[in-house]
Amino acid sequence: MMRRKFVAGNWKMNGNLAALAELDAIGASLEATVDVAIAVPATLIHPAAARAKFPIGAEDVHGQDSGAHTGDVSVPMVKEAGANFSIVGHSERRQGHGETDADVKAKAEACRRHGLDAILCVGETLEQRSAGEAEAVVTAQVLASLPDGAGGDWLAIAYEPIWAIGTGQVATVADVEAMHAAIRAALVKALGEETGQAIRLLYGGSVTAENAPGLLHAAEVDGALVGGASLTAAKFVPIIRAAIA
Ligand code: 13P
């Protein structure tokens, strides 16, 4: 199955109006065969979406559409602001805000209800990897977070080992290939061959221009979810280029 490469950025709690100039340079360097998108802080979605030549997304959304949830934003809100997609279940939400697999599933399903794409994140801790539990932990996360109606037309899964995020400690190509194969097998078992094969699997965790060529052409790797190196065009554009078939 041919899946288009997908290079997504995640600005996390970084950026401001001045930083949106980076989007212009990124937009000028798009490649016909590579999908590009960037998730930005909620306050920047509207100006970023108005400016960018590629999809802009939210970094998180609530699973409900409205209500007494102080500080949260809903899918209809980010959609109105111009978001085309949202990240859900990032480890910084799961760990820092106690989000469960059930929460993540609800967030992804909220995206689908309103026609947004979703990038669903999973990943193990260093302790879990050291204990030999990484594949069991991650495939269990995938299956418990998987939204109803999962499909490759709107959902991607990002494998982001927690120990590789923001640490400069990138997973080896062999580790990523083994994990993506395990996730793929779990998806095919849960969703059937056609749907299970259609969902793109991204790797995230200290992706840089230097390691992107190896990672982006590894087996079952359909793209990358890039944190720090998505903040500037100078660092992000070479990663887009590395994804060209
Ligand atoms: P870094 O690329 O900064 O390690 O972040 C990865 C990540 O968490 C993307 O969602």
PDB file of C-alpha atoms and ligand atoms in Angstrom:
ATOM      1  CA  MET A   1       0.000   0.000   0.000  1.00  0.00           C
ATOM      2  CA  MET A   2       1.378   3.403  -1.006  1.00  0.00           C
ATOM      3  CA  ARG A   3       0.835   6.005   1.656  1.00  0.00           C
ATOM      4  CA  ARG A   4       1.804   9.635   1.058  1.00  0.00           C
ATOM      5  CA  LYS A   5       4.549  10.875   3.339  1.00  0.00           C
ATOM      6  CA  PHE A   6       3.372  13.266   6.044  1.00  0.00           C
ATOM      7  CA  VAL A   7       5.671  15.664   7.884  1.00  0.00           C
ATOM      8  CA  ALA A   8       3.851  17.364  10.762  1.00  0.00           C
ATOM      9  CA  GLY A   9       5.171  19.976  13.158  1.00  0.00           C
ATOM     10  CA  ASN A  10       4.198  20.565  16.780  1.00  0.00           C
ATOM     11  CA  TRP A  11       5.136  23.956  18.157  1.00  0.00           C
ATOM     12  CA  LYS A  12       4.086  22.990  21.720  1.00  0.00           C
ATOM     13  CA  MET A  13       4.102  26.069  24.019  1.00  0.00           C
ATOM     14  CA  ASN A  14       6.353  28.047  21.694  1.00  0.00           C
ATOM     15  CA  GLY A  15       5.872  30.754  19.114  1.00  0.00           C
ATOM     16  CA  ASN A  16       4.177  34.129  18.842  1.00  0.00           C
ATOM     17  CA  LEU A  17       2.836  36.352  16.092  1.00  0.00           C
ATOM     18  CA  ALA A  18       6.334  37.295  14.961  1.00  0.00           C
ATOM     19  CA  ALA A  19       7.274  33.616  14.628  1.00  0.00           C
ATOM     20  CA  LEU A  20       4.513  33.105  12.042  1.00  0.00           C
ATOM     21  CA  ALA A  21       6.936  34.498   9.453  1.00  0.00           C
ATOM     22  CA  GLU A  22       8.497  31.010   9.536  1.00  0.00           C
ATOM     23  CA  LEU A  23       5.285  29.685   7.975  1.00  0.00           C
ATOM     24  CA  ASP A  24       5.903  31.787   4.865  1.00  0.00           C
ATOM     25  CA  ALA A  25       9.297  30.226   4.246  1.00  0.00           C
ATOM     26  CA  ILE A  26       7.937  26.744   4.935  1.00  0.00           C
ATOM     27  CA  GLY A  27       5.005  27.389   2.574  1.00  0.00           C
ATOM     28  CA  ALA A  28       7.454  28.417  -0.129  1.00  0.00           C
ATOM     29  CA  SER A  29       9.251  25.074   0.192  1.00  0.00           C
ATOM     30  CA  LEU A  30       6.374  22.587  -0.039  1.00  0.00           C
ATOM     31  CA  GLU A  31       6.907  19.420  -2.074  1.00  0.00           C
ATOM     32  CA  ALA A  32       4.180  17.990  -4.301  1.00  0.00           C
ATOM     33  CA  THR A  33       4.557  14.466  -2.919  1.00  0.00           C
ATOM     34  CA  VAL A  34       4.718  15.295   0.792  1.00  0.00           C
ATOM     35  CA  ASP A  35       1.873  16.385   3.082  1.00  0.00           C
ATOM     36  CA  VAL A  36       2.920  19.104   5.519  1.00  0.00           C
ATOM     37  CA  ALA A  37       1.005  20.440   8.527  1.00  0.00           C
ATOM     38  CA  ILE A  38       1.858  22.292  11.737  1.00  0.00           C
ATOM     39  CA  ALA A  39       0.031  22.305  15.073  1.00  0.00           C
ATOM     40  CA  VAL A  40       0.344  25.601  16.928  1.00  0.00           C
ATOM     41  CA  PRO A  41      -0.792  26.979  20.306  1.00  0.00           C
ATOM     42  CA  ALA A  42      -4.532  27.755  20.390  1.00  0.00           C
ATOM     43  CA  THR A  43      -3.920  31.518  20.368  1.00  0.00           C
ATOM     44  CA  LEU A  44      -2.020  31.260  17.086  1.00  0.00           C
ATOM     45  CA  ILE A  45      -4.411  29.003  15.159  1.00  0.00           C
ATOM     46  CA  HIS A  46      -6.384  31.841  13.582  1.00  0.00           C
ATOM     47  CA  PRO A  47      -3.499  33.997  12.363  1.00  0.00           C
ATOM     48  CA  ALA A  48      -1.470  30.938  11.373  1.00  0.00           C
ATOM     49  CA  ALA A  49      -4.324  29.407   9.367  1.00  0.00           C
ATOM     50  CA  ALA A  50      -4.960  32.717   7.626  1.00  0.00           C
ATOM     51  CA  ARG A  51      -1.324  32.900   6.621  1.00  0.00           C
ATOM     52  CA  ALA A  52      -0.102  29.367   5.920  1.00  0.00           C
ATOM     53  CA  LYS A  53      -0.292  27.615   2.559  1.00  0.00           C
ATOM     54  CA  PHE A  54      -0.667  24.263   4.307  1.00  0.00           C
ATOM     55  CA  PRO A  55      -2.925  22.865   7.059  1.00  0.00           C
ATOM     56  CA  ILE A  56      -2.686  24.336  10.551  1.00  0.00           C
ATOM     57  CA  GLY A  57      -3.898  22.359  13.539  1.00  0.00           C
ATOM     58  CA  ALA A  58      -4.491  22.423  17.275  1.00  0.00           C
ATOM     59  CA  GLU A  59      -2.211  20.660  19.746  1.00  0.00           C
ATOM     60  CA  ASP A  60      -5.118  19.376  21.833  1.00  0.00           C
ATOM     61  CA  VAL A  61      -8.904  19.601  21.985  1.00  0.00           C
ATOM     62  CA  HIS A  62     -11.591  18.647  24.486  1.00  0.00           C
ATOM     63  CA  GLY A  63     -13.734  15.590  23.776  1.00  0.00           C
ATOM     64  CA  GLN A  64     -16.967  17.565  24.264  1.00  0.00           C
ATOM     65  CA  ASP A  65     -18.221  20.366  22.071  1.00  0.00           C
ATOM     66  CA  SER A  66     -18.976  22.909  24.835  1.00  0.00           C
ATOM     67  CA  GLY A  67     -19.642  23.190  28.543  1.00  0.00           C
ATOM     68  CA  ALA A  68     -18.119  23.866  31.942  1.00  0.00           C
ATOM     69  CA  HIS A  69     -14.484  23.028  31.138  1.00  0.00           C
ATOM     70  CA  THR A  70     -12.463  26.065  32.159  1.00  0.00           C
ATOM     71  CA  GLY A  71      -9.367  26.529  30.067  1.00  0.00           C
ATOM     72  CA  ASP A  72     -10.214  23.890  27.468  1.00  0.00           C
ATOM     73  CA  VAL A  73     -11.013  24.458  23.803  1.00  0.00           C
ATOM     74  CA  SER A  74     -13.374  22.313  21.742  1.00  0.00           C
ATOM     75  CA  VAL A  75     -13.139  20.995  18.202  1.00  0.00           C
ATOM     76  CA  PRO A  76     -15.815  23.425  16.912  1.00  0.00           C
ATOM     77  CA  MET A  77     -13.768  26.285  18.410  1.00  0.00           C
ATOM     78  CA  VAL A  78     -10.470  25.346  16.798  1.00  0.00           C
ATOM     79  CA  LYS A  79     -12.290  24.549  13.557  1.00  0.00           C
ATOM     80  CA  GLU A  80     -13.837  28.021  13.502  1.00  0.00           C
ATOM     81  CA  ALA A  81     -10.371  29.449  14.135  1.00  0.00           C
ATOM     82  CA  GLY A  82      -9.148  27.660  11.005  1.00  0.00           C
ATOM     83  CA  ALA A  83      -7.687  24.372  12.252  1.00  0.00           C
ATOM     84  CA  ASN A  84      -7.837  21.419   9.861  1.00  0.00           C
ATOM     85  CA  PHE A  85      -6.640  18.877  12.393  1.00  0.00           C
ATOM     86  CA  SER A  86      -5.623  18.316  15.988  1.00  0.00           C
ATOM     87  CA  ILE A  87      -2.987  16.323  17.779  1.00  0.00           C
ATOM     88  CA  VAL A  88      -4.602  14.145  20.467  1.00  0.00           C
ATOM     89  CA  GLY A  89      -3.006  12.156  23.258  1.00  0.00           C
ATOM     90  CA  HIS A  90       0.453  13.703  23.134  1.00  0.00           C
ATOM     91  CA  SER A  91       2.537  12.306  25.996  1.00  0.00           C
ATOM     92  CA  GLU A  92       2.848  15.823  27.410  1.00  0.00           C
ATOM     93  CA  ARG A  93      -0.964  15.758  27.776  1.00  0.00           C
ATOM     94  CA  ARG A  94      -1.133  12.148  28.955  1.00  0.00           C
ATOM     95  CA  GLN A  95       1.624  12.669  31.541  1.00  0.00           C
ATOM     96  CA  GLY A  96       1.236  16.353  32.431  1.00  0.00           C
ATOM     97  CA  HIS A  97      -2.562  16.438  32.465  1.00  0.00           C
ATOM     98  CA  GLY A  98      -3.501  12.882  33.358  1.00  0.00           C
ATOM     99  CA  GLU A  99      -5.222  12.103  30.077  1.00  0.00           C
ATOM    100  CA  THR A 100      -6.338   8.497  29.747  1.00  0.00           C
ATOM    101  CA  ASP A 101      -6.747   6.371  26.642  1.00  0.00           C
ATOM    102  CA  ALA A 102     -10.523   6.901  26.987  1.00  0.00           C
ATOM    103  CA  ASP A 103     -10.022  10.694  26.991  1.00  0.00           C
ATOM    104  CA  VAL A 104      -7.824  10.444  23.903  1.00  0.00           C
ATOM    105  CA  LYS A 105     -10.372   8.267  22.094  1.00  0.00           C
ATOM    106  CA  ALA A 106     -13.108  10.828  22.906  1.00  0.00           C
ATOM    107  CA  LYS A 107     -10.939  13.667  21.590  1.00  0.00           C
ATOM    108  CA  ALA A 108     -10.249  11.815  18.339  1.00  0.00           C
ATOM    109  CA  GLU A 109     -13.945  11.011  17.950  1.00  0.00           C
ATOM    110  CA  ALA A 110     -14.781  14.703  18.495  1.00  0.00           C
ATOM    111  CA  CYS A 111     -12.406  15.520  15.641  1.00  0.00           C
ATOM    112  CA  ARG A 112     -14.168  13.065  13.367  1.00  0.00           C
ATOM    113  CA  ARG A 113     -17.640  14.387  14.283  1.00  0.00           C
ATOM    114  CA  HIS A 114     -16.620  17.804  13.036  1.00  0.00           C
ATOM    115  CA  GLY A 115     -14.537  16.794  10.035  1.00  0.00           C
ATOM    116  CA  LEU A 116     -11.085  17.467  11.474  1.00  0.00           C
ATOM    117  CA  ASP A 117      -8.155  15.145  10.909  1.00  0.00           C
ATOM    118  CA  ALA A 118      -6.362  13.790  13.980  1.00  0.00           C
ATOM    119  CA  ILE A 119      -2.830  12.731  14.841  1.00  0.00           C
ATOM    120  CA  LEU A 120      -3.093  10.297  17.749  1.00  0.00           C
ATOM    121  CA  CYS A 121       0.096   9.936  19.804  1.00  0.00           C
ATOM    122  CA  VAL A 122       1.343   6.901  21.681  1.00  0.00           C
ATOM    123  CA  GLY A 123       4.672   6.010  23.249  1.00  0.00           C
ATOM    124  CA  GLU A 124       6.410   4.215  26.088  1.00  0.00           C
ATOM    125  CA  THR A 125       8.580   5.459  28.953  1.00  0.00           C
ATOM    126  CA  LEU A 126      12.228   4.497  29.308  1.00  0.00           C
ATOM    127  CA  GLU A 127      11.307   2.258  32.249  1.00  0.00           C
ATOM    128  CA  GLN A 128       8.781   0.388  30.127  1.00  0.00           C
ATOM    129  CA  ARG A 129      11.316  -0.028  27.310  1.00  0.00           C
ATOM    130  CA  SER A 130      14.007  -1.222  29.708  1.00  0.00           C
ATOM    131  CA  ALA A 131      11.560  -3.759  31.114  1.00  0.00           C
ATOM    132  CA  GLY A 132      10.917  -5.127  27.603  1.00  0.00           C
ATOM    133  CA  GLU A 133       7.325  -3.904  27.681  1.00  0.00           C
ATOM    134  CA  ALA A 134       7.481  -1.253  24.965  1.00  0.00           C
ATOM    135  CA  GLU A 135       5.533  -3.063  22.229  1.00  0.00           C
ATOM    136  CA  ALA A 136       2.887  -4.359  24.623  1.00  0.00           C
ATOM    137  CA  VAL A 137       2.411  -0.912  26.191  1.00  0.00           C
ATOM    138  CA  VAL A 138       2.229   0.933  22.891  1.00  0.00           C
ATOM    139  CA  THR A 139      -0.069  -1.490  21.072  1.00  0.00           C
ATOM    140  CA  ALA A 140      -2.375  -1.496  24.105  1.00  0.00           C
ATOM    141  CA  GLN A 141      -2.420   2.322  23.999  1.00  0.00           C
ATOM    142  CA  VAL A 142      -3.230   2.279  20.297  1.00  0.00           C
ATOM    143  CA  LEU A 143      -6.112  -0.141  20.697  1.00  0.00           C
ATOM    144  CA  ALA A 144      -7.585   1.616  23.758  1.00  0.00           C
ATOM    145  CA  SER A 145      -7.283   5.099  22.186  1.00  0.00           C
ATOM    146  CA  LEU A 146      -8.463   4.095  18.716  1.00  0.00           C
ATOM    147  CA  PRO A 147     -11.559   6.116  17.792  1.00  0.00           C
ATOM    148  CA  ASP A 148     -14.701   4.596  16.333  1.00  0.00           C
ATOM    149  CA  GLY A 149     -14.621   5.184  12.596  1.00  0.00           C
ATOM    150  CA  ALA A 150     -10.823   5.102  12.447  1.00  0.00           C
ATOM    151  CA  GLY A 151      -9.646   5.482   8.865  1.00  0.00           C
ATOM    152  CA  GLY A 152      -6.624   6.545   6.885  1.00  0.00           C
ATOM    153  CA  ASP A 153      -8.515   9.446   5.325  1.00  0.00           C
ATOM    154  CA  TRP A 154      -8.531  11.387   8.604  1.00  0.00           C
ATOM    155  CA  LEU A 155      -6.426   9.609  11.236  1.00  0.00           C
ATOM    156  CA  ALA A 156      -2.662   9.182  11.615  1.00  0.00           C
ATOM    157  CA  ILE A 157      -0.861   7.588  14.535  1.00  0.00           C
ATOM    158  CA  ALA A 158       2.382   9.053  15.867  1.00  0.00           C
ATOM    159  CA  TYR A 159       4.755   6.771  17.745  1.00  0.00           C
ATOM    160  CA  GLU A 160       6.678   9.029  20.090  1.00  0.00           C
ATOM    161  CA  PRO A 161       8.825   7.213  22.633  1.00  0.00           C
ATOM    162  CA  ILE A 162       8.756   9.514  25.663  1.00  0.00           C
ATOM    163  CA  TRP A 163      12.477   9.146  26.286  1.00  0.00           C
ATOM    164  CA  ALA A 164      13.219  10.454  22.775  1.00  0.00           C
ATOM    165  CA  ILE A 165      11.099  13.627  23.010  1.00  0.00           C
ATOM    166  CA  GLY A 166      13.154  16.789  23.330  1.00  0.00           C
ATOM    167  CA  THR A 167      16.151  14.815  24.533  1.00  0.00           C
ATOM    168  CA  GLY A 168      18.239  14.516  21.392  1.00  0.00           C
ATOM    169  CA  GLN A 169      18.122  10.779  22.043  1.00  0.00           C
ATOM    170  CA  VAL A 170      16.524   9.471  18.871  1.00  0.00           C
ATOM    171  CA  ALA A 171      15.231   5.921  18.579  1.00  0.00           C
ATOM    172  CA  THR A 172      17.197   3.678  16.244  1.00  0.00           C
ATOM    173  CA  VAL A 173      15.729   2.914  12.838  1.00  0.00           C
ATOM    174  CA  ALA A 174      15.511  -0.746  13.880  1.00  0.00           C
ATOM    175  CA  ASP A 175      13.543   0.127  17.031  1.00  0.00           C
ATOM    176  CA  VAL A 176      11.178   2.359  15.084  1.00  0.00           C
ATOM    177  CA  GLU A 177      10.653  -0.281  12.382  1.00  0.00           C
ATOM    178  CA  ALA A 178       9.906  -2.950  14.987  1.00  0.00           C
ATOM    179  CA  MET A 179       7.406  -0.725  16.807  1.00  0.00           C
ATOM    180  CA  HIS A 180       5.694   0.451  13.638  1.00  0.00           C
ATOM    181  CA  ALA A 181       5.362  -3.153  12.467  1.00  0.00           C
ATOM    182  CA  ALA A 182       3.730  -4.021  15.797  1.00  0.00           C
ATOM    183  CA  ILE A 183       1.342  -1.053  15.544  1.00  0.00           C
ATOM    184  CA  ARG A 184       0.509  -1.956  11.933  1.00  0.00           C
ATOM    185  CA  ALA A 185      -0.259  -5.538  12.897  1.00  0.00           C
ATOM    186  CA  ALA A 186      -2.506  -4.350  15.739  1.00  0.00           C
ATOM    187  CA  LEU A 187      -4.358  -1.980  13.401  1.00  0.00           C
ATOM    188  CA  VAL A 188      -4.889  -4.649  10.748  1.00  0.00           C
ATOM    189  CA  LYS A 189      -6.175  -7.062  13.375  1.00  0.00           C
ATOM    190  CA  ALA A 190      -8.560  -4.470  14.826  1.00  0.00           C
ATOM    191  CA  LEU A 191      -9.753  -2.768  11.647  1.00  0.00           C
ATOM    192  CA  GLY A 192      -9.169  -5.250   8.833  1.00  0.00           C
ATOM    193  CA  GLU A 193      -6.555  -5.236   6.096  1.00  0.00           C
ATOM    194  CA  GLU A 194      -7.719  -2.250   4.044  1.00  0.00           C
ATOM    195  CA  THR A 195      -8.307   0.249   6.846  1.00  0.00           C
ATOM    196  CA  GLY A 196      -5.448  -1.048   8.963  1.00  0.00           C
ATOM    197  CA  GLN A 197      -3.026  -0.535   6.081  1.00  0.00           C
ATOM    198  CA  ALA A 198      -4.336   2.925   5.176  1.00  0.00           C
ATOM    199  CA  ILE A 199      -3.605   4.694   8.479  1.00  0.00           C
ATOM    200  CA  ARG A 200      -0.287   6.524   8.359  1.00  0.00           C
ATOM    201  CA  LEU A 201       2.284   5.882  11.071  1.00  0.00           C
ATOM    202  CA  LEU A 202       4.538   8.801  12.002  1.00  0.00           C
ATOM    203  CA  TYR A 203       7.642   8.721  14.169  1.00  0.00           C
ATOM    204  CA  GLY A 204       8.331  11.537  16.626  1.00  0.00           C
ATOM    205  CA  GLY A 205      11.133  12.236  19.080  1.00  0.00           C
ATOM    206  CA  SER A 206      14.215  14.356  18.347  1.00  0.00           C
ATOM    207  CA  VAL A 207      13.732  14.248  14.576  1.00  0.00           C
ATOM    208  CA  THR A 208      16.260  16.524  12.846  1.00  0.00           C
ATOM    209  CA  ALA A 209      17.476  17.214   9.331  1.00  0.00           C
ATOM    210  CA  GLU A 210      20.364  14.849  10.059  1.00  0.00           C
ATOM    211  CA  ASN A 211      18.394  11.790  11.161  1.00  0.00           C
ATOM    212  CA  ALA A 212      15.262  12.392   9.046  1.00  0.00           C
ATOM    213  CA  PRO A 213      16.511  10.679   5.850  1.00  0.00           C
ATOM    214  CA  GLY A 214      17.031   7.367   7.648  1.00  0.00           C
ATOM    215  CA  LEU A 215      13.859   7.530   9.702  1.00  0.00           C
ATOM    216  CA  LEU A 216      11.533   8.720   6.941  1.00  0.00           C
ATOM    217  CA  HIS A 217      12.465   5.878   4.602  1.00  0.00           C
ATOM    218  CA  ALA A 218      12.375   3.133   7.203  1.00  0.00           C
ATOM    219  CA  ALA A 219       9.819   0.339   6.789  1.00  0.00           C
ATOM    220  CA  GLU A 220       6.298   1.320   7.888  1.00  0.00           C
ATOM    221  CA  VAL A 221       7.344   4.916   8.578  1.00  0.00           C
ATOM    222  CA  ASP A 222       4.985   7.241   6.726  1.00  0.00           C
ATOM    223  CA  GLY A 223       6.233  10.487   8.163  1.00  0.00           C
ATOM    224  CA  ALA A 224       7.351  12.387  11.220  1.00  0.00           C
ATOM    225  CA  LEU A 225       5.916  14.467  14.043  1.00  0.00           C
ATOM    226  CA  VAL A 226       8.546  17.100  14.702  1.00  0.00           C
ATOM    227  CA  GLY A 227       8.770  19.290  17.800  1.00  0.00           C
ATOM    228  CA  GLY A 228      11.792  21.536  18.211  1.00  0.00           C
ATOM    229  CA  ALA A 229      12.913  21.306  14.592  1.00  0.00           C
ATOM    230  CA  SER A 230       9.514  22.541  13.355  1.00  0.00           C
ATOM    231  CA  LEU A 231       9.953  25.976  14.921  1.00  0.00           C
ATOM    232  CA  THR A 232      12.049  27.408  12.114  1.00  0.00           C
ATOM    233  CA  ALA A 233      11.955  26.955   8.356  1.00  0.00           C
ATOM    234  CA  ALA A 234      15.725  26.468   8.372  1.00  0.00           C
ATOM    235  CA  LYS A 235      15.332  23.283  10.421  1.00  0.00           C
ATOM    236  CA  PHE A 236      11.952  22.079   9.153  1.00  0.00           C
ATOM    237  CA  VAL A 237      12.319  22.439   5.387  1.00  0.00           C
ATOM    238  CA  PRO A 238      15.208  19.924   5.155  1.00  0.00           C
ATOM    239  CA  ILE A 239      12.990  17.389   6.943  1.00  0.00           C
ATOM    240  CA  ILE A 240      10.239  17.957   4.356  1.00  0.00           C
ATOM    241  CA  ARG A 241      12.839  17.459   1.619  1.00  0.00           C
ATOM    242  CA  ALA A 242      14.054  14.256   3.276  1.00  0.00           C
ATOM    243  CA  ALA A 243      10.560  12.820   2.909  1.00  0.00           C
ATOM    244  CA  ILE A 244      10.547  13.027  -0.891  1.00  0.00           C
ATOM    245  CA  ALA A 245      10.215   9.556  -2.335  1.00  0.00           C
TER     246      ALA A 245
HETATM  247  P1  13P B   1      10.994  16.933  19.630  1.00  0.00           P
HETATM  248  O1  13P B   1      11.058  16.815  18.129  1.00  0.00           O
HETATM  249  O2  13P B   1      11.279  18.327  20.117  1.00  0.00           O
HETATM  250  O3  13P B   1      11.753  15.859  20.314  1.00  0.00           O
HETATM  251  O4  13P B   1       9.434  16.701  20.006  1.00  0.00           O
HETATM  252  C1  13P B   1       8.786  15.590  19.503  1.00  0.00           C
HETATM  253  C2  13P B   1       7.344  15.731  19.810  1.00  0.00           C
HETATM  254  O5  13P B   1       6.916  15.577  20.943  1.00  0.00           O
HETATM  255  C3  13P B   1       6.441  16.093  18.713  1.00  0.00           C
HETATM  256  O6  13P B   1       5.113  15.982  19.105  1.00  0.00           O
END
